Amino acid sequence: MSPEEFVKNFYLEKQNILDSSFDYQMEYKSMTSIKIEELNLDEIQTKKLKEIVSGLLTDTFYTILLGLDGSASIGGIQESFKIYDENDNLLSTHGDLEGYAYEYFHGE
């Protein structure tokens, strides 16, 4: 897996969480989707809430990726991490994720 694929998978996970949070037809609903559905929001309110949740997820995933990359702090400590796959292949070192993370999470 390349650094870009790693970031893309985080982005896809963000999108899956967002979509499932507002899908009231799923057989197995998430706790978030149940709570949102219970709010009985109209279409405009639902759209605004979805934008807020999307922004929160974007900020969270982007910050985690930058934290792993050494470009942001995690819990007040800033250091870079080397990321390896299960076959011990190096996926990322300092600076490999930041550009892709910006592209996927803020380049829309």
GROMACS .gro file of N, CA and C in nm:
model
  324
    1MET      N    1   0.085  -0.117   0.000
    1MET     CA    2   0.000   0.000   0.000
    1MET      C    3   0.090   0.124   0.000
    2SER      N    4   0.054   0.220  -0.080
    2SER     CA    5   0.131   0.343  -0.087
    2SER      C    6   0.078   0.444   0.015
    3PRO      N    7   0.155   0.550   0.043
    3PRO     CA    8   0.104   0.654   0.133
    3PRO      C    9  -0.029   0.713   0.084
    4GLU      N   10  -0.041   0.729  -0.049
    4GLU     CA   11  -0.168   0.782  -0.102
    4GLU      C   12  -0.283   0.686  -0.075
    5GLU      N   13  -0.262   0.558  -0.097
    5GLU     CA   14  -0.369   0.460  -0.070
    5GLU      C   15  -0.406   0.458   0.078
    6PHE      N   16  -0.307   0.471   0.164
    6PHE     CA   17  -0.331   0.475   0.309
    6PHE      C   18  -0.424   0.592   0.343
    7VAL      N   19  -0.392   0.710   0.291
    7VAL     CA   20  -0.474   0.829   0.316
    7VAL      C   21  -0.612   0.812   0.253
    8LYS      N   22  -0.617   0.761   0.131
    8LYS     CA   23  -0.745   0.741   0.063
    8LYS      C   24  -0.835   0.650   0.144
    9ASN      N   25  -0.779   0.545   0.204
    9ASN     CA   26  -0.860   0.454   0.286
    9ASN      C   27  -0.916   0.524   0.409
   10PHE      N   28  -0.840   0.616   0.468
   10PHE     CA   29  -0.892   0.696   0.579
   10PHE      C   30  -1.009   0.782   0.529
   11TYR      N   31  -0.992   0.842   0.412
   11TYR     CA   32  -1.098   0.925   0.354
   11TYR      C   33  -1.224   0.842   0.327
   12LEU      N   34  -1.206   0.724   0.270
   12LEU     CA   35  -1.321   0.637   0.243
   12LEU      C   36  -1.391   0.595   0.372
   13GLU      N   37  -1.313   0.571   0.477
   13GLU     CA   38  -1.372   0.536   0.606
   13GLU      C   39  -1.453   0.652   0.661
   14LYS      N   40  -1.399   0.773   0.648
   14LYS     CA   41  -1.473   0.893   0.690
   14LYS      C   42  -1.607   0.900   0.617
   15GLN      N   43  -1.604   0.877   0.484
   15GLN     CA   44  -1.727   0.883   0.406
   15GLN      C   45  -1.825   0.773   0.447
   16ASN      N   46  -1.774   0.653   0.476
   16ASN     CA   47  -1.861   0.543   0.519
   16ASN      C   48  -1.929   0.575   0.652
   17ILE      N   49  -1.854   0.632   0.745
   17ILE     CA   50  -1.912   0.670   0.874
   17ILE      C   51  -2.019   0.777   0.855
   18LEU      N   52  -1.988   0.877   0.772
   18LEU     CA   53  -2.085   0.984   0.747
   18LEU      C   54  -2.211   0.928   0.683
   19ASP      N   55  -2.196   0.848   0.579
   19ASP     CA   56  -2.312   0.791   0.510
   19ASP      C   57  -2.395   0.704   0.603
   20SER      N   58  -2.332   0.620   0.681
   20SER     CA   59  -2.408   0.530   0.769
   20SER      C   60  -2.475   0.607   0.883
   21SER      N   61  -2.421   0.722   0.918
   21SER     CA   62  -2.482   0.802   1.025
   21SER      C   63  -2.615   0.863   0.982
   22PHE      N   64  -2.635   0.877   0.852
   22PHE     CA   65  -2.758   0.938   0.802
   22PHE      C   66  -2.841   0.840   0.720
   23ASP      N   67  -2.811   0.712   0.729
   23ASP     CA   68  -2.887   0.609   0.659
   23ASP      C   69  -2.982   0.544   0.758
   24TYR      N   70  -3.109   0.577   0.747
   24TYR     CA   71  -3.209   0.525   0.841
   24TYR      C   72  -3.272   0.395   0.792
   25GLN      N   73  -3.229   0.346   0.675
   25GLN     CA   74  -3.287   0.226   0.616
   25GLN      C   75  -3.201   0.101   0.638
   26MET      N   76  -3.082   0.118   0.691
   26MET     CA   77  -2.993   0.003   0.710
   26MET      C   78  -3.054  -0.098   0.807
   27GLU      N   79  -3.024  -0.224   0.783
   27GLU     CA   80  -3.073  -0.329   0.872
   27GLU      C   81  -3.012  -0.315   1.012
   28TYR      N   82  -2.883  -0.290   1.016
   28TYR     CA   83  -2.813  -0.273   1.143
   28TYR      C   84  -2.766  -0.128   1.153
   29LYS      N   85  -2.845  -0.046   1.220
   29LYS     CA   86  -2.817   0.097   1.230
   29LYS      C   87  -2.710   0.122   1.335
   30SER      N   88  -2.633   0.227   1.311
   30SER     CA   89  -2.536   0.269   1.411
   30SER      C   90  -2.607   0.348   1.520
   31MET      N   91  -2.544   0.359   1.634
   31MET     CA   92  -2.601   0.438   1.743
   31MET      C   93  -2.620   0.583   1.699
   32THR      N   94  -2.526   0.632   1.619
   32THR     CA   95  -2.536   0.769   1.569
   32THR      C   96  -2.659   0.786   1.481
   33SER      N   97  -2.681   0.694   1.389
   33SER     CA   98  -2.797   0.707   1.299
   33SER      C   99  -2.928   0.697   1.376
   34ILE      N  100  -2.931   0.614   1.479
   34ILE     CA  101  -3.053   0.605   1.563
   34ILE      C  102  -3.079   0.737   1.632
   35LYS      N  103  -2.976   0.796   1.690
   35LYS     CA  104  -2.992   0.924   1.761
   35LYS      C  105  -3.031   1.036   1.666
   36ILE      N  106  -2.972   1.039   1.547
   36ILE     CA  107  -3.006   1.143   1.450
   36ILE      C  108  -3.150   1.125   1.403
   37GLU      N  109  -3.190   1.003   1.377
   37GLU     CA  110  -3.327   0.978   1.333
   37GLU      C  111  -3.428   1.019   1.440
   38GLU      N  112  -3.394   0.997   1.567
   38GLU     CA  113  -3.483   1.035   1.677
   38GLU      C  114  -3.504   1.186   1.687
   39LEU      N  115  -3.415   1.264   1.627
   39LEU     CA  116  -3.430   1.410   1.631
   39LEU      C  117  -3.545   1.459   1.543
   40ASN      N  118  -3.591   1.375   1.449
   40ASN     CA  119  -3.699   1.411   1.358
   40ASN      C  120  -3.674   1.545   1.288
   41LEU      N  121  -3.556   1.560   1.232
   41LEU     CA  122  -3.519   1.683   1.166
   41LEU      C  123  -3.584   1.691   1.028
   42ASP      N  124  -3.611   1.814   0.984
   42ASP     CA  125  -3.659   1.830   0.847
   42ASP      C  126  -3.539   1.823   0.752
   43GLU      N  127  -3.565   1.833   0.624
   43GLU     CA  128  -3.461   1.815   0.524
   43GLU      C  129  -3.348   1.919   0.538
   44ILE      N  130  -3.383   2.043   0.563
   44ILE     CA  131  -3.283   2.149   0.577
   44ILE      C  132  -3.199   2.127   0.702
   45GLN      N  133  -3.263   2.093   0.812
   45GLN     CA  134  -3.190   2.068   0.936
   45GLN      C  135  -3.098   1.948   0.922
   46THR      N  136  -3.147   1.843   0.856
   46THR     CA  137  -3.064   1.724   0.834
   46THR      C  138  -2.942   1.758   0.750
   47LYS      N  139  -2.961   1.839   0.646
   47LYS     CA  140  -2.849   1.880   0.561
   47LYS      C  141  -2.746   1.958   0.642
   48LYS      N  142  -2.790   2.049   0.727
   48LYS     CA  143  -2.698   2.128   0.809
   48LYS      C  144  -2.623   2.040   0.908
   49LEU      N  145  -2.695   1.946   0.972
   49LEU     CA  146  -2.631   1.857   1.067
   49LEU      C  147  -2.528   1.769   0.995
   50LYS      N  148  -2.563   1.722   0.875
   50LYS     CA  149  -2.469   1.637   0.799
   50LYS      C  150  -2.343   1.715   0.765
   51GLU      N  151  -2.356   1.843   0.732
   51GLU     CA  152  -2.239   1.927   0.704
   51GLU      C  153  -2.152   1.942   0.830
   52ILE      N  154  -2.216   1.959   0.945
   52ILE     CA  155  -2.142   1.972   1.071
   52ILE      C  156  -2.067   1.843   1.103
   53VAL      N  157  -2.136   1.730   1.093
   53VAL     CA  158  -2.074   1.600   1.122
   53VAL      C  159  -1.961   1.573   1.023
   54SER      N  160  -1.983   1.605   0.897
   54SER     CA  161  -1.878   1.586   0.796
   54SER      C  162  -1.755   1.669   0.831
   55GLY      N  163  -1.776   1.793   0.871
   55GLY     CA  164  -1.664   1.878   0.910
   55GLY      C  165  -1.589   1.824   1.030
   56LEU      N  166  -1.664   1.773   1.128
   56LEU     CA  167  -1.602   1.715   1.246
   56LEU      C  168  -1.519   1.592   1.210
   57LEU      N  169  -1.575   1.506   1.126
   57LEU     CA  170  -1.501   1.387   1.084
   57LEU      C  171  -1.378   1.424   1.001
   58THR      N  172  -1.391   1.522   0.914
   58THR     CA  173  -1.277   1.568   0.835
   58THR      C  174  -1.167   1.618   0.926
   59ASP      N  175  -1.202   1.705   1.022
   59ASP     CA  176  -1.102   1.757   1.115
   59ASP      C  177  -1.035   1.645   1.193
   60THR      N  178  -1.113   1.547   1.235
   60THR     CA  179  -1.060   1.437   1.315
   60THR      C  180  -0.964   1.350   1.235
   61PHE      N  181  -1.010   1.301   1.119
   61PHE     CA  182  -0.925   1.213   1.038
   61PHE      C  183  -0.802   1.287   0.988
   62TYR      N  184  -0.818   1.412   0.945
   62TYR     CA  185  -0.705   1.490   0.895
   62TYR      C  186  -0.601   1.510   1.006
   63THR      N  187  -0.646   1.543   1.125
   63THR     CA  188  -0.555   1.564   1.238
   63THR      C  189  -0.482   1.435   1.275
   64ILE      N  190  -0.552   1.323   1.274
   64ILE     CA  191  -0.487   1.195   1.303
   64ILE      C  192  -0.378   1.165   1.199
   65LEU      N  193  -0.411   1.183   1.072
   65LEU     CA  194  -0.312   1.157   0.968
   65LEU      C  195  -0.191   1.249   0.982
   66LEU      N  196  -0.215   1.378   1.007
   66LEU     CA  197  -0.103   1.471   1.024
   66LEU      C  198  -0.024   1.439   1.150
   67GLY      N  199  -0.092   1.392   1.254
   67GLY     CA  200  -0.024   1.350   1.376
   67GLY      C  201   0.067   1.231   1.352
   68LEU      N  202   0.020   1.134   1.276
   68LEU     CA  203   0.103   1.018   1.242
   68LEU      C  204   0.221   1.058   1.155
   69ASP      N  205   0.200   1.160   1.074
   69ASP     CA  206   0.302   1.208   0.982
   69ASP      C  207   0.406   1.298   1.049
   70GLY      N  208   0.377   1.342   1.171
   70GLY     CA  209   0.468   1.431   1.241
   70GLY      C  210   0.443   1.577   1.212
   71SER      N  211   0.335   1.607   1.141
   71SER     CA  212   0.303   1.745   1.104
   71SER      C  213   0.206   1.811   1.201
   72ALA      N  214   0.155   1.739   1.297
   72ALA     CA  215   0.064   1.792   1.399
   72ALA      C  216   0.086   1.711   1.527
   73SER      N  217   0.039   1.764   1.636
   73SER     CA  218   0.055   1.693   1.763
   73SER      C  219  -0.062   1.600   1.788
   74ILE      N  220  -0.035   1.497   1.865
   74ILE     CA  221  -0.139   1.406   1.916
   74ILE      C  222  -0.128   1.413   2.067
   75GLY      N  223  -0.232   1.466   2.130
   75GLY     CA  224  -0.230   1.479   2.275
   75GLY      C  225  -0.122   1.573   2.325
   76GLY      N  226  -0.089   1.673   2.245
   76GLY     CA  227   0.010   1.771   2.286
   76GLY      C  228   0.154   1.732   2.259
   77ILE      N  229   0.174   1.615   2.200
   77ILE     CA  230   0.310   1.570   2.168
   77ILE      C  231   0.321   1.555   2.017
   78GLN      N  232   0.424   1.617   1.960
   78GLN     CA  233   0.443   1.610   1.816
   78GLN      C  234   0.569   1.531   1.785
   79GLU      N  235   0.551   1.420   1.718
   79GLU     CA  236   0.662   1.339   1.670
   79GLU      C  237   0.614   1.262   1.549
   80SER      N  238   0.705   1.219   1.465
   80SER     CA  239   0.665   1.144   1.346
   80SER      C  240   0.671   0.994   1.375
   81PHE      N  241   0.593   0.921   1.300
   81PHE     CA  242   0.587   0.776   1.315
   81PHE      C  243   0.618   0.712   1.181
   82LYS      N  244   0.678   0.596   1.185
   82LYS     CA  245   0.695   0.515   1.066
   82LYS      C  246   0.582   0.414   1.066
   83ILE      N  247   0.516   0.399   0.952
   83ILE     CA  248   0.401   0.310   0.941
   83ILE      C  249   0.439   0.193   0.850
   84TYR      N  250   0.420   0.073   0.902
   84TYR     CA  251   0.451  -0.049   0.829
   84TYR      C  252   0.324  -0.129   0.806
   85ASP      N  253   0.319  -0.204   0.696
   85ASP     CA  254   0.208  -0.295   0.675
   85ASP      C  255   0.234  -0.427   0.749
   86GLU      N  256   0.143  -0.520   0.738
   86GLU     CA  257   0.157  -0.646   0.812
   86GLU      C  258   0.272  -0.732   0.763
   87ASN      N  259   0.325  -0.701   0.644
   87ASN     CA  260   0.442  -0.773   0.592
   87ASN      C  261   0.572  -0.700   0.623
   88ASP      N  262   0.564  -0.602   0.710
   88ASP     CA  263   0.679  -0.523   0.754
   88ASP      C  264   0.738  -0.435   0.644
   89ASN      N  265   0.654  -0.399   0.545
   89ASN     CA  266   0.696  -0.305   0.442
   89ASN      C  267   0.667  -0.164   0.491
   90LEU      N  268   0.762  -0.074   0.478
   90LEU     CA  269   0.745   0.063   0.521
   90LEU      C  270   0.648   0.135   0.429
   91LEU      N  271   0.539   0.188   0.487
   91LEU     CA  272   0.440   0.262   0.410
   91LEU      C  273   0.464   0.412   0.413
   92SER      N  274   0.512   0.460   0.526
   92SER     CA  275   0.521   0.605   0.541
   92SER      C  276   0.626   0.644   0.644
   93THR      N  277   0.696   0.751   0.612
   93THR     CA  278   0.787   0.815   0.706
   93THR      C  279   0.745   0.961   0.715
   94HIS      N  280   0.818   1.039   0.788
   94HIS     CA  281   0.785   1.180   0.810
   94HIS      C  282   0.761   1.254   0.679
   95GLY      N  283   0.642   1.314   0.666
   95GLY     CA  284   0.611   1.399   0.552
   95GLY      C  285   0.543   1.330   0.436
   96ASP      N  286   0.526   1.199   0.441
   96ASP     CA  287   0.466   1.128   0.328
   96ASP      C  288   0.315   1.143   0.319
   97LEU      N  289   0.248   1.172   0.429
   97LEU     CA  290   0.102   1.172   0.432
   97LEU      C  291   0.039   1.310   0.417
   98GLU      N  292   0.108   1.413   0.459
   98GLU     CA  293   0.049   1.547   0.469
   98GLU      C  294  -0.013   1.595   0.338
   99GLY      N  295   0.058   1.587   0.230
   99GLY     CA  296   0.007   1.635   0.101
   99GLY      C  297  -0.116   1.558   0.055
  100TYR      N  298  -0.111   1.426   0.067
  100TYR     CA  299  -0.226   1.345   0.028
  100TYR      C  300  -0.345   1.372   0.120
  101ALA      N  301  -0.319   1.389   0.248
  101ALA     CA  302  -0.428   1.417   0.342
  101ALA      C  303  -0.496   1.548   0.306
  102TYR      N  304  -0.418   1.649   0.273
  102TYR     CA  305  -0.479   1.777   0.234
  102TYR      C  306  -0.562   1.759   0.107
  103GLU      N  307  -0.504   1.688   0.010
  103GLU     CA  308  -0.572   1.666  -0.117
  103GLU      C  309  -0.707   1.595  -0.097
  104TYR      N  310  -0.709   1.490  -0.018
  104TYR     CA  311  -0.832   1.413   0.001
  104TYR      C  312  -0.934   1.482   0.092
  105PHE      N  313  -0.886   1.547   0.198
  105PHE     CA  314  -0.978   1.601   0.296
  105PHE      C  315  -1.013   1.748   0.275
  106HIS      N  316  -0.928   1.822   0.204
  106HIS     CA  317  -0.957   1.965   0.186
  106HIS      C  318  -0.954   2.009   0.039
  107GLY      N  319  -0.920   1.920  -0.049
  107GLY     CA  320  -0.909   1.955  -0.190
  107GLY      C  321  -1.036   1.933  -0.268
  108GLU      N  322  -1.147   1.922  -0.199
  108GLU     CA  323  -1.275   1.889  -0.266
  108GLU      C  324  -1.320   1.999  -0.357
   0.00000   0.00000   0.00000
